CSV table of C-alpha atoms in Angstrom, one decimal:
chain,number,residue,atom,x,y,z
C,1,MET,CA,-19.0,-19.6,-10.3
C,2,LEU,CA,-17.0,-16.5,-10.9
C,3,TYR,CA,-13.6,-18.1,-11.5
C,4,ALA,CA,-12.2,-21.3,-13.0
C,5,PRO,CA,-11.4,-23.7,-10.1
C,6,PRO,CA,-7.5,-23.2,-10.2
C,7,ILE,CA,-8.1,-19.4,-10.1
C,8,ALA,CA,-10.6,-19.7,-7.2
C,9,ARG,CA,-8.2,-21.9,-5.3
C,10,LEU,CA,-5.3,-19.4,-5.6
C,11,VAL,CA,-7.6,-16.5,-4.6
C,12,GLU,CA,-8.7,-18.6,-1.5
C,13,GLU,CA,-5.1,-19.5,-0.5
C,14,LEU,CA,-3.9,-16.0,-0.9
C,15,SER,CA,-6.8,-14.6,1.1
C,16,LYS,CA,-5.7,-16.8,4.1
C,17,LEU,CA,-2.6,-14.6,4.5
C,18,PRO,CA,-2.8,-11.9,7.2
C,19,GLY,CA,-4.0,-8.6,6.0
C,20,ILE,CA,-4.9,-9.9,2.5
C,21,GLY,CA,-8.6,-9.6,1.9
C,22,GLN,CA,-10.7,-11.0,-0.9
C,23,LYS,CA,-10.0,-8.0,-3.2
C,24,THR,CA,-6.3,-8.0,-2.7
C,25,ALA,CA,-6.1,-11.8,-3.1
C,26,GLN,CA,-7.9,-11.4,-6.5
C,27,ARG,CA,-5.5,-8.6,-7.6
C,28,LEU,CA,-2.5,-10.8,-6.6
C,29,THR,CA,-4.0,-13.8,-8.4
C,30,PHE,CA,-4.5,-11.9,-11.7
C,31,HIS,CA,-0.9,-10.5,-11.3
C,32,LEU,CA,0.5,-14.0,-10.9
C,33,LEU,CA,-1.5,-15.2,-13.9
C,34,LYS,CA,0.0,-12.4,-15.9
C,35,VAL,CA,3.7,-12.4,-15.0
C,36,PRO,CA,6.2,-14.7,-16.8
C,37,PRO,CA,5.6,-18.3,-15.5
C,38,GLU,CA,9.1,-18.5,-14.0
C,39,GLU,CA,8.4,-15.5,-11.8
C,40,ALA,CA,5.2,-17.2,-10.4
C,41,ARG,CA,7.2,-20.5,-10.0
C,42,ALA,CA,10.0,-18.7,-8.2
C,43,LEU,CA,7.5,-17.5,-5.5
C,44,ALA,CA,6.1,-21.0,-5.1
C,45,GLU,CA,9.5,-22.5,-4.8
C,46,ALA,CA,10.6,-19.8,-2.3
C,47,ILE,CA,7.6,-20.7,-0.1
C,48,VAL,CA,8.4,-24.4,-0.2
C,49,GLU,CA,12.2,-23.9,0.3
C,50,ALA,CA,11.6,-21.6,3.3
C,51,ARG,CA,9.4,-24.2,5.0
C,52,GLU,CA,11.8,-27.1,4.2
C,53,LYS,CA,15.1,-25.4,5.1
C,54,VAL,CA,14.1,-23.2,8.0
C,55,ALA,CA,13.6,-24.6,11.5
C,56,PHE,CA,14.2,-23.2,15.0
C,57,CYS,CA,17.6,-22.5,16.4
C,58,ALA,CA,18.3,-25.1,19.1
C,59,ARG,CA,19.8,-22.4,21.4
C,60,CYS,CA,17.7,-19.2,21.0
C,61,PHE,CA,14.6,-20.3,19.0
C,62,ASN,CA,15.2,-17.8,16.2
C,63,PHE,CA,14.5,-19.2,12.7
C,64,ALA,CA,17.6,-21.0,11.6
C,65,GLN,CA,18.8,-22.7,8.4
C,66,GLY,CA,21.0,-25.2,10.3
C,67,GLU,CA,21.0,-26.4,13.9
C,68,LEU,CA,22.0,-22.9,15.2
C,69,CYS,CA,20.9,-19.5,13.8
C,70,GLU,CA,23.3,-17.1,12.2
C,71,TYR,CA,23.8,-15.2,15.5
C,72,CYS,CA,24.3,-18.2,17.8
C,73,SER,CA,26.8,-19.7,15.3
C,74,ASN,CA,28.7,-16.4,14.9
C,75,PRO,CA,31.8,-16.5,17.2
C,76,ARG,CA,32.1,-12.7,17.0
C,77,ARG,CA,28.8,-12.2,18.9
C,78,ASP,CA,29.1,-11.7,22.7
C,79,PRO,CA,27.4,-14.7,24.4
C,80,SER,CA,27.4,-13.0,27.8
C,81,LEU,CA,24.7,-10.5,26.6
C,82,VAL,CA,21.3,-12.0,25.9
C,83,CYS,CA,18.5,-10.0,24.4
C,84,VAL,CA,15.0,-11.5,25.1
C,85,VAL,CA,12.4,-10.9,22.4
C,86,GLU,CA,8.9,-12.2,21.8
C,87,ARG,CA,9.2,-13.2,18.1
C,88,PRO,CA,11.9,-13.8,15.5
C,89,GLN,CA,11.0,-10.7,13.6
C,90,ASP,CA,11.8,-8.6,16.6
C,91,ILE,CA,15.4,-9.7,16.2
C,92,VAL,CA,15.4,-8.1,12.8
C,93,ALA,CA,14.3,-4.8,14.4
C,94,VAL,CA,17.0,-4.9,17.0
C,95,GLU,CA,19.7,-5.8,14.4
C,96,ARG,CA,18.7,-2.8,12.3
C,97,THR,CA,19.8,-0.5,15.1
C,98,GLY,CA,23.4,-1.8,14.8
C,99,GLU,CA,23.6,-1.3,18.6
C,100,PHE,CA,23.6,-4.9,19.8
C,101,ARG,CA,26.4,-7.5,19.5
C,102,GLY,CA,25.1,-10.1,21.9
C,103,LEU,CA,22.9,-13.1,21.4
C,104,TYR,CA,19.1,-13.4,21.4
C,105,HIS,CA,16.4,-15.5,23.1
C,106,VAL,CA,13.0,-15.8,21.4
C,107,LEU,CA,10.2,-16.5,23.8
C,108,GLY,CA,7.6,-17.3,21.2
C,109,GLY,CA,5.2,-14.7,22.5
C,110,ALA,CA,4.3,-13.0,25.7
C,111,ILE,CA,2.4,-14.0,28.8
C,112,SER,CA,-1.2,-13.3,28.2
C,113,PRO,CA,-3.8,-14.9,30.5
C,114,ILE,CA,-6.6,-13.6,28.2
C,115,ASP,CA,-5.2,-15.6,25.3
C,116,GLY,CA,-4.4,-18.5,27.5
C,117,ILE,CA,-0.7,-18.1,27.1
C,118,GLY,CA,1.2,-18.9,30.3
C,119,PRO,CA,5.0,-19.1,31.0
C,120,GLU,CA,4.9,-22.8,30.2
C,121,ASP,CA,3.9,-22.0,26.6
C,122,LEU,CA,7.0,-19.8,26.1
C,123,LYS,CA,10.7,-20.7,26.1
C,124,VAL,CA,11.2,-19.6,29.7
C,125,ARG,CA,12.7,-22.8,31.1
C,126,GLU,CA,15.2,-22.7,28.2
C,127,LEU,CA,16.1,-19.1,29.0
C,128,LEU,CA,16.8,-20.0,32.7
C,129,GLU,CA,18.9,-22.9,31.5
C,130,ARG,CA,21.0,-20.7,29.2
C,131,VAL,CA,21.6,-18.1,32.0
C,132,ARG,CA,22.7,-20.9,34.3
C,133,LYS,CA,25.0,-22.6,31.9
C,134,GLU,CA,26.3,-20.1,29.4
C,135,GLY,CA,28.0,-17.5,31.6
C,136,VAL,CA,25.4,-14.8,30.8
C,137,SER,CA,26.2,-11.5,32.6
C,138,GLU,CA,23.2,-9.4,31.4
C,139,VAL,CA,19.7,-10.2,30.1
C,140,ILE,CA,18.0,-7.3,28.2
C,141,MET,CA,14.3,-7.5,28.1
C,142,ALA,CA,13.2,-6.4,24.7
C,143,THR,CA,9.6,-7.6,24.8
C,144,ASN,CA,7.0,-5.2,23.3
C,145,PRO,CA,6.2,-2.2,25.5
C,146,ARG,CA,2.6,-3.3,26.0
C,147,VAL,CA,0.8,-4.9,29.0
C,148,GLU,CA,1.7,-8.4,28.0
C,149,GLY,CA,5.3,-7.6,27.2
C,150,GLU,CA,5.8,-5.6,30.4
C,151,ALA,CA,4.3,-8.4,32.5
C,152,THR,CA,6.5,-10.9,30.8
C,153,ALA,CA,9.6,-8.8,31.4
C,154,ALA,CA,8.7,-8.4,35.1
C,155,TYR,CA,8.0,-12.1,35.5
C,156,LEU,CA,11.3,-13.1,33.9
C,157,ALA,CA,13.2,-10.5,35.9
C,158,ASN,CA,11.9,-12.1,39.1
C,159,LEU,CA,13.1,-15.5,38.0
C,160,LEU,CA,16.5,-14.3,36.6
C,161,LYS,CA,17.7,-12.0,39.4
C,162,PRO,CA,18.1,-14.8,42.0
C,163,LEU,CA,20.6,-16.4,39.5
C,164,GLY,CA,22.9,-13.4,40.0
C,165,VAL,CA,22.5,-11.9,36.5
C,166,LYS,CA,21.9,-8.3,35.6
C,167,VAL,CA,18.4,-7.8,34.1
C,168,THR,CA,17.6,-4.6,32.1
C,169,ARG,CA,14.6,-3.3,30.1
C,170,ILE,CA,14.7,-1.3,26.9
C,171,ALA,CA,13.6,2.3,27.5
C,172,SER,CA,10.1,3.5,26.8
C,173,GLY,CA,9.7,7.1,25.7
C,174,LEU,CA,9.0,9.5,22.9
C,175,PRO,CA,9.9,8.1,19.4
C,176,VAL,CA,12.8,10.1,17.8
C,177,GLY,CA,11.2,12.7,15.5
C,178,GLY,CA,8.1,12.6,17.7
C,179,ASP,CA,6.1,15.5,19.0
C,180,LEU,CA,5.3,16.2,22.6
C,181,GLU,CA,2.0,17.6,21.6
C,182,TYR,CA,0.8,14.3,20.1
C,183,ALA,CA,2.4,11.9,22.6
C,184,ASP,CA,0.0,9.9,24.7
C,185,GLU,CA,0.2,10.5,28.4
C,186,VAL,CA,1.5,7.0,29.3
C,187,THR,CA,4.4,7.3,26.8
C,188,LEU,CA,5.3,10.9,28.0
C,189,GLY,CA,5.0,9.7,31.6
C,190,ARG,CA,7.5,7.0,30.8
C,191,ALA,CA,9.8,9.4,29.1
C,192,LEU,CA,9.8,11.7,32.2
C,193,LYS,CA,10.5,8.8,34.5
C,194,GLY,CA,13.2,7.5,32.4
C,195,ARG,CA,15.0,10.9,31.9
C,196,LEU,CA,18.7,10.8,31.6
C,197,GLU,CA,21.2,13.4,32.9
C,198,LEU,CA,22.8,15.5,30.2
R,1,MET,CA,22.7,-10.3,6.8
R,2,LEU,CA,19.4,-9.9,8.5
R,3,TYR,CA,17.8,-13.2,7.4
R,4,ALA,CA,18.9,-16.7,6.6
R,5,PRO,CA,19.0,-17.0,2.8
R,6,PRO,CA,15.7,-19.0,2.3
R,7,ILE,CA,13.9,-16.4,4.4
R,8,ALA,CA,15.5,-13.5,2.5
R,9,ARG,CA,14.5,-15.2,-0.8
R,10,LEU,CA,10.9,-15.5,0.3
R,11,VAL,CA,10.8,-11.9,1.4
R,12,GLU,CA,12.2,-10.8,-1.9
R,13,GLU,CA,9.8,-12.9,-4.0
R,14,LEU,CA,6.8,-11.7,-2.0
R,15,SER,CA,7.9,-8.1,-2.3
R,16,LYS,CA,7.7,-8.4,-6.1
R,17,LEU,CA,3.9,-8.6,-5.8
R,18,PRO,CA,2.0,-5.4,-6.6
R,19,GLY,CA,1.2,-3.4,-3.5
R,20,ILE,CA,3.4,-5.6,-1.3
R,21,GLY,CA,6.3,-3.6,0.2
R,22,GLN,CA,9.3,-4.8,2.2
R,23,LYS,CA,7.5,-4.6,5.5
R,24,THR,CA,4.4,-6.6,4.3
R,25,ALA,CA,6.6,-9.1,2.6
R,26,GLN,CA,8.4,-9.7,5.9
R,27,ARG,CA,5.2,-10.0,7.8
R,28,LEU,CA,3.8,-12.5,5.2
R,29,THR,CA,7.1,-14.5,5.3
R,30,PHE,CA,7.0,-14.8,9.1
R,31,HIS,CA,3.4,-15.9,8.8
R,32,LEU,CA,4.2,-18.6,6.3
R,33,LEU,CA,7.1,-19.8,8.5
R,34,LYS,CA,4.7,-20.1,11.4
R,35,VAL,CA,1.6,-21.8,9.9
R,36,PRO,CA,1.3,-25.6,9.5
R,37,PRO,CA,3.6,-26.7,6.7
R,38,GLU,CA,0.7,-28.0,4.7
R,39,GLU,CA,-0.9,-24.5,4.6
R,40,ALA,CA,2.3,-23.0,3.2
R,41,ARG,CA,2.5,-25.8,0.7
R,42,ALA,CA,-1.1,-25.4,-0.3
R,43,LEU,CA,-0.4,-21.8,-1.3
R,44,ALA,CA,2.7,-22.8,-3.3
R,45,GLU,CA,0.8,-25.5,-5.1
R,46,ALA,CA,-2.1,-23.2,-5.9
R,47,ILE,CA,0.3,-20.8,-7.6
R,48,VAL,CA,1.9,-23.5,-9.7
R,49,GLU,CA,-1.5,-25.1,-10.5
R,50,ALA,CA,-3.0,-21.8,-11.6
R,51,ARG,CA,-0.1,-21.2,-13.9
R,52,GLU,CA,-0.1,-24.7,-15.3
R,53,LYS,CA,-3.8,-25.1,-15.8
R,54,VAL,CA,-5.0,-21.6,-16.7
R,55,ALA,CA,-4.5,-20.2,-20.2
R,56,PHE,CA,-6.4,-17.8,-22.4
R,57,CYS,CA,-9.8,-18.6,-23.8
R,58,ALA,CA,-9.4,-19.1,-27.6
R,59,ARG,CA,-12.6,-17.2,-28.2
R,60,CYS,CA,-12.8,-14.3,-25.7
R,61,PHE,CA,-9.3,-14.2,-24.1
R,62,ASN,CA,-10.6,-14.5,-20.6
R,63,PHE,CA,-8.6,-16.8,-18.4
R,64,ALA,CA,-9.7,-20.4,-19.1
R,65,GLN,CA,-9.0,-23.8,-17.7
R,66,GLY,CA,-9.7,-25.6,-21.0
R,67,GLU,CA,-9.7,-24.2,-24.6
R,68,LEU,CA,-12.8,-22.1,-23.9
R,69,CYS,CA,-13.6,-20.2,-20.7
R,70,GLU,CA,-16.6,-21.0,-18.5
R,71,TYR,CA,-18.8,-18.4,-20.3
R,72,CYS,CA,-17.9,-19.3,-23.9
R,73,SER,CA,-18.5,-23.0,-23.1
R,74,ASN,CA,-21.8,-22.3,-21.4
R,75,PRO,CA,-24.7,-23.0,-23.9
R,76,ARG,CA,-27.1,-20.9,-21.7
R,77,ARG,CA,-25.2,-17.7,-22.4
R,78,ASP,CA,-26.5,-15.5,-25.3
R,79,PRO,CA,-23.7,-15.4,-27.9
R,80,SER,CA,-25.5,-12.5,-29.8
R,81,LEU,CA,-24.5,-10.1,-26.9
R,82,VAL,CA,-20.8,-9.4,-26.5
R,83,CYS,CA,-19.5,-7.3,-23.6
R,84,VAL,CA,-16.0,-5.8,-24.3
R,85,VAL,CA,-13.7,-5.4,-21.3
R,86,GLU,CA,-10.1,-4.4,-20.8
R,87,ARG,CA,-9.0,-7.2,-18.4
R,88,PRO,CA,-10.3,-10.6,-17.2
R,89,GLN,CA,-10.9,-9.2,-13.7
R,90,ASP,CA,-13.4,-6.8,-15.2
R,91,ILE,CA,-15.5,-9.8,-16.2
R,92,VAL,CA,-15.8,-10.7,-12.5
R,93,ALA,CA,-17.1,-7.2,-11.8
R,94,VAL,CA,-19.8,-7.5,-14.6
R,95,GLU,CA,-20.8,-11.0,-13.4
R,96,ARG,CA,-21.3,-9.8,-9.9
R,97,THR,CA,-24.1,-7.5,-11.1
R,98,GLY,CA,-26.1,-10.5,-12.3
R,99,GLU,CA,-27.4,-8.3,-15.1
R,100,PHE,CA,-25.6,-9.8,-18.1
R,101,ARG,CA,-26.2,-13.1,-19.8
R,102,GLY,CA,-24.1,-12.7,-22.9
R,103,LEU,CA,-20.5,-13.4,-23.7
R,104,TYR,CA,-17.3,-11.4,-23.2
R,105,HIS,CA,-14.3,-10.2,-25.2
R,106,VAL,CA,-11.2,-9.3,-23.3
R,107,LEU,CA,-9.1,-6.7,-25.1
R,108,GLY,CA,-6.0,-7.1,-22.9
R,109,GLY,CA,-5.9,-3.4,-22.1
R,110,ALA,CA,-6.9,-0.1,-23.6
R,111,ILE,CA,-5.4,2.1,-26.3
R,112,SER,CA,-2.8,4.4,-24.7
R,113,PRO,CA,-0.3,6.2,-26.9
R,114,ILE,CA,1.6,7.4,-23.8
R,115,ASP,CA,2.2,3.7,-22.8
R,116,GLY,CA,2.9,2.8,-26.4
R,117,ILE,CA,-0.2,0.6,-26.6
R,118,GLY,CA,-2.0,0.7,-29.9
R,119,PRO,CA,-4.9,-1.3,-31.4
R,120,GLU,CA,-2.5,-3.9,-32.7
R,121,ASP,CA,-1.5,-4.7,-29.1
R,122,LEU,CA,-5.1,-5.5,-28.2
R,123,LYS,CA,-7.5,-8.2,-29.3
R,124,VAL,CA,-9.2,-5.9,-31.8
R,125,ARG,CA,-8.8,-7.9,-34.9
R,126,GLU,CA,-10.2,-10.9,-33.1
R,127,LEU,CA,-13.2,-8.9,-31.9
R,128,LEU,CA,-14.1,-7.8,-35.5
R,129,GLU,CA,-13.7,-11.4,-36.6
R,130,ARG,CA,-16.2,-12.6,-33.9
R,131,VAL,CA,-18.7,-9.9,-34.8
R,132,ARG,CA,-18.5,-10.9,-38.5
R,133,LYS,CA,-18.8,-14.6,-37.9
R,134,GLU,CA,-20.8,-15.2,-34.7
R,135,GLY,CA,-24.1,-13.4,-35.4
R,136,VAL,CA,-23.4,-10.8,-32.8
R,137,SER,CA,-26.3,-8.3,-32.6
R,138,GLU,CA,-25.0,-5.9,-29.9
R,139,VAL,CA,-21.5,-5.1,-28.6
R,140,ILE,CA,-21.5,-3.4,-25.1
R,141,MET,CA,-18.3,-1.4,-24.5
R,142,ALA,CA,-17.5,-1.9,-20.8
R,143,THR,CA,-13.9,-0.5,-21.0
R,144,ASN,CA,-13.0,1.7,-17.9
R,145,PRO,CA,-14.6,5.2,-17.9
R,146,ARG,CA,-11.2,6.9,-18.2
R,147,VAL,CA,-9.5,8.6,-21.1
R,148,GLU,CA,-7.9,5.4,-22.4
R,149,GLY,CA,-11.1,3.4,-22.0
R,150,GLU,CA,-13.3,6.0,-23.6
R,151,ALA,CA,-10.9,6.4,-26.6
R,152,THR,CA,-10.8,2.6,-27.0
R,153,ALA,CA,-14.6,2.4,-26.9
R,154,ALA,CA,-14.9,5.2,-29.5
R,155,TYR,CA,-12.3,3.7,-31.7
R,156,LEU,CA,-13.9,0.2,-31.6
R,157,ALA,CA,-17.4,1.7,-32.2
R,158,ASN,CA,-16.1,3.3,-35.5
R,159,LEU,CA,-14.8,-0.1,-36.7
R,160,LEU,CA,-17.9,-2.0,-35.6
R,161,LYS,CA,-20.8,0.1,-36.7
R,162,PRO,CA,-20.0,-0.4,-40.5
R,163,LEU,CA,-20.5,-4.1,-39.8
R,164,GLY,CA,-24.1,-3.4,-39.0
R,165,VAL,CA,-23.9,-4.2,-35.3
R,166,LYS,CA,-25.4,-2.2,-32.5
R,167,VAL,CA,-22.7,-0.7,-30.3
R,168,THR,CA,-23.5,0.6,-26.8
R,169,ARG,CA,-21.5,2.1,-23.9
R,170,ILE,CA,-22.1,1.5,-20.2
R,171,ALA,CA,-23.5,4.6,-18.5
R,172,SER,CA,-21.3,7.0,-16.5
R,173,GLY,CA,-22.9,8.9,-13.7
R,174,LEU,CA,-23.1,9.1,-9.9
R,175,PRO,CA,-22.4,5.9,-8.0
R,176,VAL,CA,-25.4,4.5,-6.2
R,177,GLY,CA,-25.3,5.8,-2.6
R,178,GLY,CA,-23.2,8.7,-3.8
R,179,ASP,CA,-23.6,12.3,-2.9
R,180,LEU,CA,-24.2,15.2,-5.4
R,181,GLU,CA,-22.2,17.5,-3.1
R,182,TYR,CA,-19.1,15.4,-3.4
R,183,ALA,CA,-19.4,14.3,-7.1
R,184,ASP,CA,-16.7,15.7,-9.4
R,185,GLU,CA,-18.0,17.9,-12.1
R,186,VAL,CA,-17.1,15.6,-15.0
R,187,THR,CA,-19.1,12.7,-13.4
R,188,LEU,CA,-22.0,14.9,-12.6
R,189,GLY,CA,-22.0,16.4,-16.1
R,190,ARG,CA,-22.1,12.8,-17.5
R,191,ALA,CA,-25.0,12.0,-15.2
R,192,LEU,CA,-26.9,15.0,-16.5
R,193,LYS,CA,-26.2,14.2,-20.1
R,194,GLY,CA,-27.2,10.6,-19.6
R,195,ARG,CA,-30.4,11.3,-17.8
R,196,LEU,CA,-33.3,8.9,-18.3
R,197,GLU,CA,-37.0,9.7,-18.4
R,198,LEU,CA,-39.0,8.5,-15.3
């Protein structure tokens, strides 16, 4: 036995976190044993509080502290624009741009037959319902630009267009600050196809 | 505001951990919001339990669940051999070798004038006390092979030798599986100086 049981337990729990291996878990454990007790307790409490107070927004399935998330409950956001993302953290990325003032819809993933994820596992029915009832004029597909995200965007577009709503897809292309020399051919191909007039 | 307050709080607490930046803290937070509640709670409880149940061993200053750590309270360990390390996690490294059956002494760091750490900040007095009272025959200096660790080992050796105890230092040299071509000159110099007869 290398550690006293409470130490071993903390190492084990920390190593369950994604990207945290045995070594890092050990380092974090020894850190938490060393810091002032109130600092360790603050972390423990933050974990419990987050789980107790945070649930899913009833409208868009973002994380929310009340029934609706901060975007859905904000009257200054434009409800006629809906940005569809795979996961709540994607909302944070979109918000950081400062370019979007509409609402969101979190699918909870992307269609992926390999992982056994079909449309019925995602919030697809709820999206169609929103578009029908909430006077949505445009749905922006901001799923990840990978096979699964593209397939999901195409699948949803087919369902949404008959409802008379505009469906758009975020652009793929070279990252700002990127280098043509090092761009992969698929990305550069997309950048060419999606060229804009100057 | 990008996150609901309980989420922001958890991101902030996690990003206080060493080596955990804002991005990783966000990733871990979303993971903890997604896993079954009992898994998140288990981590929180492990943190609290570790802080409540773990203190310092009264004898060697390793982390301990009771008054004495698992090594000091184990009658099958040889109390005449004391291995001096800087931090409790160094004990784990020594134990993994399976080569040592004695006891430990955790200094709590190394002498480092630059960081304002002098002998009085370390468990030096307690080490001398142990050597005087516990029939110690050999003290192995296993401080880190860096400037501070070497200085600390030399300093302690000067204090311990007059007490009639054998003082040794762990060997420096090429790591097993290492490559002469890529060894730095200080390490290779040490390996030469410390050569053993075959």
